[in-house]
PDB file of C-alpha atoms in Angstrom:
ATOM      1  CA  MET A   3     134.028  72.167  95.987  1.00  0.00           C
ATOM      2  CA  ARG A   4     130.972  72.300  98.264  1.00  0.00           C
ATOM      3  CA  ASN A   5     133.050  73.766 101.094  1.00  0.00           C
ATOM      4  CA  THR A   6     134.359  76.490  98.776  1.00  0.00           C
ATOM      5  CA  ASN A   7     130.829  77.269  97.529  1.00  0.00           C
ATOM      6  CA  SER A   8     129.479  77.482 101.067  1.00  0.00           C
ATOM      7  CA  LYS A   9     132.316  79.837 102.066  1.00  0.00           C
ATOM      8  CA  ILE A  10     131.615  82.056  99.046  1.00  0.00           C
ATOM      9  CA  PHE A  11     127.885  82.055  99.847  1.00  0.00           C
ATOM     10  CA  LEU A  12     128.649  82.918 103.470  1.00  0.00           C
ATOM     11  CA  LEU A  13     130.931  85.792 102.449  1.00  0.00           C
ATOM     12  CA  ILE A  14     128.290  87.154 100.062  1.00  0.00           C
ATOM     13  CA  LEU A  15     125.672  86.871 102.800  1.00  0.00           C
ATOM     14  CA  LEU A  16     127.904  88.540 105.389  1.00  0.00           C
ATOM     15  CA  GLY A  17     128.809  91.285 102.932  1.00  0.00           C
ATOM     16  CA  SER A  18     125.128  91.871 102.188  1.00  0.00           C
ATOM     17  CA  LEU A  19     124.339  92.060 105.891  1.00  0.00           C
ATOM     18  CA  THR A  20     127.177  94.529 106.387  1.00  0.00           C
ATOM     19  CA  ALA A  21     125.901  96.714 103.550  1.00  0.00           C
ATOM     20  CA  PHE A  22     122.415  96.648 105.002  1.00  0.00           C
ATOM     21  CA  GLY A  23     122.957  99.450 107.540  1.00  0.00           C
ATOM     22  CA  PRO A  24     124.262 101.980 104.997  1.00  0.00           C
ATOM     23  CA  LEU A  25     121.541 100.985 102.538  1.00  0.00           C
ATOM     24  CA  VAL A  26     118.862 101.592 105.158  1.00  0.00           C
ATOM     25  CA  THR A  27     120.206 105.011 106.115  1.00  0.00           C
ATOM     26  CA  ASP A  28     121.644 106.393 102.874  1.00  0.00           C
ATOM     27  CA  MET A  29     119.680 105.043  99.945  1.00  0.00           C
ATOM     28  CA  TYR A  30     116.622 107.230 100.468  1.00  0.00           C
ATOM     29  CA  LEU A  31     118.540 110.513 100.936  1.00  0.00           C
ATOM     30  CA  PRO A  32     117.956 111.708  97.345  1.00  0.00           C
ATOM     31  CA  SER A  33     114.211 111.310  97.827  1.00  0.00           C
ATOM     32  CA  LEU A  34     113.939 113.690 100.797  1.00  0.00           C
ATOM     33  CA  PRO A  35     112.524 116.579  98.695  1.00  0.00           C
ATOM     34  CA  SER A  36     109.821 114.384  97.149  1.00  0.00           C
ATOM     35  CA  MET A  37     108.963 112.994 100.586  1.00  0.00           C
ATOM     36  CA  THR A  38     108.581 116.548 101.901  1.00  0.00           C
ATOM     37  CA  ASP A  39     105.996 117.162  99.187  1.00  0.00           C
ATOM     38  CA  TYR A  40     104.289 113.796  99.721  1.00  0.00           C
ATOM     39  CA  PHE A  41     103.841 114.264 103.466  1.00  0.00           C
ATOM     40  CA  GLY A  42     103.139 117.998 103.119  1.00  0.00           C
ATOM     41  CA  THR A  43     105.626 118.869 105.807  1.00  0.00           C
ATOM     42  CA  GLN A  44     108.898 120.674 106.340  1.00  0.00           C
ATOM     43  CA  ALA A  45     112.236 119.248 105.238  1.00  0.00           C
ATOM     44  CA  SER A  46     113.385 119.081 108.859  1.00  0.00           C
ATOM     45  CA  MET A  47     110.555 116.674 109.688  1.00  0.00           C
ATOM     46  CA  VAL A  48     111.492 114.359 106.822  1.00  0.00           C
ATOM     47  CA  GLN A  49     115.129 114.534 107.919  1.00  0.00           C
ATOM     48  CA  LEU A  50     114.037 113.226 111.323  1.00  0.00           C
ATOM     49  CA  GLY A  51     113.480 109.932 109.504  1.00  0.00           C
ATOM     50  CA  LEU A  52     117.229 109.754 108.957  1.00  0.00           C
ATOM     51  CA  THR A  53     117.969 110.746 112.532  1.00  0.00           C
ATOM     52  CA  SER A  54     115.542 108.194 113.951  1.00  0.00           C
ATOM     53  CA  SER A  55     117.019 105.489 111.726  1.00  0.00           C
ATOM     54  CA  MET A  56     120.530 106.238 112.964  1.00  0.00           C
ATOM     55  CA  ILE A  57     119.343 106.222 116.579  1.00  0.00           C
ATOM     56  CA  GLY A  58     117.685 102.900 115.811  1.00  0.00           C
ATOM     57  CA  LEU A  59     120.920 101.495 114.381  1.00  0.00           C
ATOM     58  CA  ALA A  60     122.720 102.406 117.611  1.00  0.00           C
ATOM     59  CA  LEU A  61     119.969 100.927 119.798  1.00  0.00           C
ATOM     60  CA  GLY A  62     119.821  97.813 117.636  1.00  0.00           C
ATOM     61  CA  GLN A  63     123.508  97.151 118.175  1.00  0.00           C
ATOM     62  CA  LEU A  64     123.027  97.413 121.920  1.00  0.00           C
ATOM     63  CA  PHE A  65     120.032  95.090 121.724  1.00  0.00           C
ATOM     64  CA  PHE A  66     120.860  92.484 119.066  1.00  0.00           C
ATOM     65  CA  GLY A  67     124.577  92.202 119.880  1.00  0.00           C
ATOM     66  CA  PRO A  68     124.088  90.716 123.360  1.00  0.00           C
ATOM     67  CA  LEU A  69     121.120  88.648 122.168  1.00  0.00           C
ATOM     68  CA  SER A  70     123.288  87.052 119.484  1.00  0.00           C
ATOM     69  CA  ASP A  71     125.909  86.204 122.118  1.00  0.00           C
ATOM     70  CA  TRP A  72     123.274  84.700 124.397  1.00  0.00           C
ATOM     71  CA  TYR A  73     120.978  82.867 121.942  1.00  0.00           C
ATOM     72  CA  GLY A  74     123.339  82.274 119.042  1.00  0.00           C
ATOM     73  CA  ARG A  75     123.666  84.264 115.858  1.00  0.00           C
ATOM     74  CA  ARG A  76     120.768  82.923 113.851  1.00  0.00           C
ATOM     75  CA  PRO A  77     117.661  83.499 116.046  1.00  0.00           C
ATOM     76  CA  PRO A  78     118.291  87.237 116.650  1.00  0.00           C
ATOM     77  CA  LEU A  79     119.210  87.661 112.985  1.00  0.00           C
ATOM     78  CA  LEU A  80     115.910  86.097 111.894  1.00  0.00           C
ATOM     79  CA  VAL A  81     113.972  88.260 114.368  1.00  0.00           C
ATOM     80  CA  ALA A  82     115.789  91.393 113.183  1.00  0.00           C
ATOM     81  CA  MET A  83     115.159  90.618 109.517  1.00  0.00           C
ATOM     82  CA  SER A  84     111.467  89.899 110.191  1.00  0.00           C
ATOM     83  CA  LEU A  85     111.135  93.141 112.154  1.00  0.00           C
ATOM     84  CA  PHE A  86     112.881  94.987 109.329  1.00  0.00           C
ATOM     85  CA  ILE A  87     110.425  93.604 106.781  1.00  0.00           C
ATOM     86  CA  VAL A  88     107.392  94.619 108.862  1.00  0.00           C
ATOM     87  CA  SER A  89     108.766  98.099 109.602  1.00  0.00           C
ATOM     88  CA  THR A  90     109.636  98.650 105.942  1.00  0.00           C
ATOM     89  CA  VAL A  91     106.097  97.792 104.877  1.00  0.00           C
ATOM     90  CA  CYS A  92     104.863 100.245 107.516  1.00  0.00           C
ATOM     91  CA  CYS A  93     107.218 102.945 106.144  1.00  0.00           C
ATOM     92  CA  ILE A  94     105.796 102.411 102.662  1.00  0.00           C
ATOM     93  CA  PHE A  95     102.212 102.792 103.870  1.00  0.00           C
ATOM     94  CA  SER A  96     102.763 105.533 106.471  1.00  0.00           C
ATOM     95  CA  ALA A  97     100.035 108.140 106.188  1.00  0.00           C
ATOM     96  CA  THR A  98     101.790 110.719 108.356  1.00  0.00           C
ATOM     97  CA  ILE A  99     105.358 111.902 108.761  1.00  0.00           C
ATOM     98  CA  GLU A 100     105.209 111.035 112.474  1.00  0.00           C
ATOM     99  CA  GLY A 101     104.344 107.439 111.652  1.00  0.00           C
ATOM    100  CA  PHE A 102     107.100 107.320 109.077  1.00  0.00           C
ATOM    101  CA  ILE A 103     109.633 108.632 111.617  1.00  0.00           C
ATOM    102  CA  PHE A 104     108.558 106.002 114.158  1.00  0.00           C
ATOM    103  CA  PHE A 105     108.811 103.146 111.658  1.00  0.00           C
ATOM    104  CA  ARG A 106     112.229 104.412 110.532  1.00  0.00           C
ATOM    105  CA  LEU A 107     113.354 104.055 114.166  1.00  0.00           C
ATOM    106  CA  ILE A 108     112.119 100.459 114.209  1.00  0.00           C
ATOM    107  CA  GLN A 109     113.669  99.850 110.788  1.00  0.00           C
ATOM    108  CA  GLY A 110     116.994 101.153 112.104  1.00  0.00           C
ATOM    109  CA  ILE A 111     116.841  98.920 115.177  1.00  0.00           C
ATOM    110  CA  ALA A 112     116.155  95.918 112.970  1.00  0.00           C
ATOM    111  CA  GLY A 113     118.743  96.981 110.387  1.00  0.00           C
ATOM    112  CA  ALA A 114     121.563  96.878 112.908  1.00  0.00           C
ATOM    113  CA  ILE A 115     122.925  93.580 111.741  1.00  0.00           C
ATOM    114  CA  VAL A 116     125.897  93.517 114.087  1.00  0.00           C
ATOM    115  CA  VAL A 117     126.105  89.772 113.889  1.00  0.00           C
ATOM    116  CA  SER A 118     127.804  89.685 110.471  1.00  0.00           C
ATOM    117  CA  ARG A 119     131.250  90.319 111.949  1.00  0.00           C
ATOM    118  CA  SER A 120     130.511  87.956 114.814  1.00  0.00           C
ATOM    119  CA  ILE A 121     129.550  85.214 112.371  1.00  0.00           C
ATOM    120  CA  ALA A 122     132.824  85.774 110.523  1.00  0.00           C
ATOM    121  CA  THR A 123     134.837  85.393 113.736  1.00  0.00           C
ATOM    122  CA  ASP A 124     132.804  82.282 114.615  1.00  0.00           C
ATOM    123  CA  ARG A 125     133.365  80.643 111.230  1.00  0.00           C
ATOM    124  CA  PHE A 126     136.867  81.642 110.210  1.00  0.00           C
ATOM    125  CA  THR A 127     140.313  81.700 111.803  1.00  0.00           C
ATOM    126  CA  GLY A 128     143.757  82.916 110.857  1.00  0.00           C
ATOM    127  CA  LYS A 129     144.224  83.985 107.255  1.00  0.00           C
ATOM    128  CA  GLU A 130     140.659  83.040 106.297  1.00  0.00           C
ATOM    129  CA  LEU A 131     139.353  85.390 109.001  1.00  0.00           C
ATOM    130  CA  ALA A 132     141.610  88.181 107.782  1.00  0.00           C
ATOM    131  CA  LYS A 133     140.337  87.675 104.210  1.00  0.00           C
ATOM    132  CA  ALA A 134     136.711  87.560 105.365  1.00  0.00           C
ATOM    133  CA  MET A 135     137.077  90.734 107.438  1.00  0.00           C
ATOM    134  CA  ALA A 136     138.805  92.473 104.512  1.00  0.00           C
ATOM    135  CA  ILE A 137     135.916  91.599 102.201  1.00  0.00           C
ATOM    136  CA  ILE A 138     133.344  92.684 104.778  1.00  0.00           C
ATOM    137  CA  GLY A 139     135.306  95.893 105.419  1.00  0.00           C
ATOM    138  CA  ALA A 140     135.520  96.656 101.695  1.00  0.00           C
ATOM    139  CA  ILE A 141     131.782  96.210 101.271  1.00  0.00           C
ATOM    140  CA  ASN A 142     131.185  98.326 104.370  1.00  0.00           C
ATOM    141  CA  GLY A 143     133.324 101.052 102.781  1.00  0.00           C
ATOM    142  CA  ILE A 144     131.612 100.933  99.388  1.00  0.00           C
ATOM    143  CA  ALA A 145     128.003 100.729 100.578  1.00  0.00           C
ATOM    144  CA  PRO A 146     127.726 104.252 102.084  1.00  0.00           C
ATOM    145  CA  VAL A 147     129.123 105.757  98.875  1.00  0.00           C
ATOM    146  CA  ALA A 148     127.047 103.661  96.480  1.00  0.00           C
ATOM    147  CA  SER A 149     123.764 103.862  98.408  1.00  0.00           C
ATOM    148  CA  PRO A 150     122.882 107.517  97.676  1.00  0.00           C
ATOM    149  CA  VAL A 151     123.861 107.074  94.012  1.00  0.00           C
ATOM    150  CA  LEU A 152     121.587 104.044  93.742  1.00  0.00           C
ATOM    151  CA  GLY A 153     118.925 105.943  95.680  1.00  0.00           C
ATOM    152  CA  GLY A 154     119.121 108.872  93.258  1.00  0.00           C
ATOM    153  CA  PHE A 155     118.643 106.571  90.303  1.00  0.00           C
ATOM    154  CA  LEU A 156     115.725 104.820  92.007  1.00  0.00           C
ATOM    155  CA  THR A 157     114.105 108.100  93.091  1.00  0.00           C
ATOM    156  CA  ASP A 158     114.135 109.335  89.517  1.00  0.00           C
ATOM    157  CA  SER A 159     112.763 106.085  88.135  1.00  0.00           C
ATOM    158  CA  ILE A 160     110.367 104.678  90.767  1.00  0.00           C
ATOM    159  CA  GLY A 161     109.976 107.332  93.501  1.00  0.00           C
ATOM    160  CA  TRP A 162     110.629 107.278  97.216  1.00  0.00           C
ATOM    161  CA  LYS A 163     108.270 104.401  97.931  1.00  0.00           C
ATOM    162  CA  GLY A 164     110.110 102.375  95.302  1.00  0.00           C
ATOM    163  CA  ILE A 165     113.302 102.736  97.323  1.00  0.00           C
ATOM    164  CA  PHE A 166     111.576 101.208 100.313  1.00  0.00           C
ATOM    165  CA  ILE A 167     110.173  98.447  98.114  1.00  0.00           C
ATOM    166  CA  VAL A 168     113.749  97.669  97.016  1.00  0.00           C
ATOM    167  CA  LEU A 169     114.803  97.606 100.682  1.00  0.00           C
ATOM    168  CA  LEU A 170     111.849  95.327 101.407  1.00  0.00           C
ATOM    169  CA  ILE A 171     112.874  92.932  98.652  1.00  0.00           C
ATOM    170  CA  LEU A 172     116.450  92.934  99.926  1.00  0.00           C
ATOM    171  CA  GLY A 173     115.197  92.230 103.447  1.00  0.00           C
ATOM    172  CA  VAL A 174     113.053  89.328 102.242  1.00  0.00           C
ATOM    173  CA  LEU A 175     115.961  87.877 100.249  1.00  0.00           C
ATOM    174  CA  LEU A 176     118.279  88.119 103.245  1.00  0.00           C
ATOM    175  CA  LEU A 177     115.670  86.560 105.515  1.00  0.00           C
ATOM    176  CA  PHE A 178     115.137  83.619 103.192  1.00  0.00           C
ATOM    177  CA  SER A 179     118.867  83.162 102.620  1.00  0.00           C
ATOM    178  CA  ASN A 180     119.263  82.865 106.382  1.00  0.00           C
ATOM    179  CA  LEU A 181     116.477  80.296 106.654  1.00  0.00           C
ATOM    180  CA  HIS A 182     118.462  77.769 104.623  1.00  0.00           C
TER     181      HIS A 182
END
């Protein structure tokens, strides 16, 4: 029973890590107009936050992928999650749009959790690997669609900073789930 529970926990964790990238990029999209007002800037400047996050995701894959091959999966994952938490706090408290854009780049780099698929291939073989990759793939397909819907609900109820607080909480939960 314990082995089954640990496999289920691992699949939930890997699915959450896979969903992390789309959550980071897509969940705050509905709040772009309110962020434009908050920062007193043009919509194009606020949209640079999305662009910088996507650039960060690409850079993070180039950075954390090889590190996870060299140092093992866990240490780079813990560093990435810690960096994500710090950059998310900085996004919440950014006083300028330029600062926000910079911290979104860092958040994207840290949000590139490329190790989830690598962990699956390390832990599973054969049919179990196929099942694990199917679950991860399904979550990866649902997350980009669900993220803006969730973001719209959150924007209406708690504002754009609330979305980043939710991302912060998710980051902390994922960090602590990886510590055990």
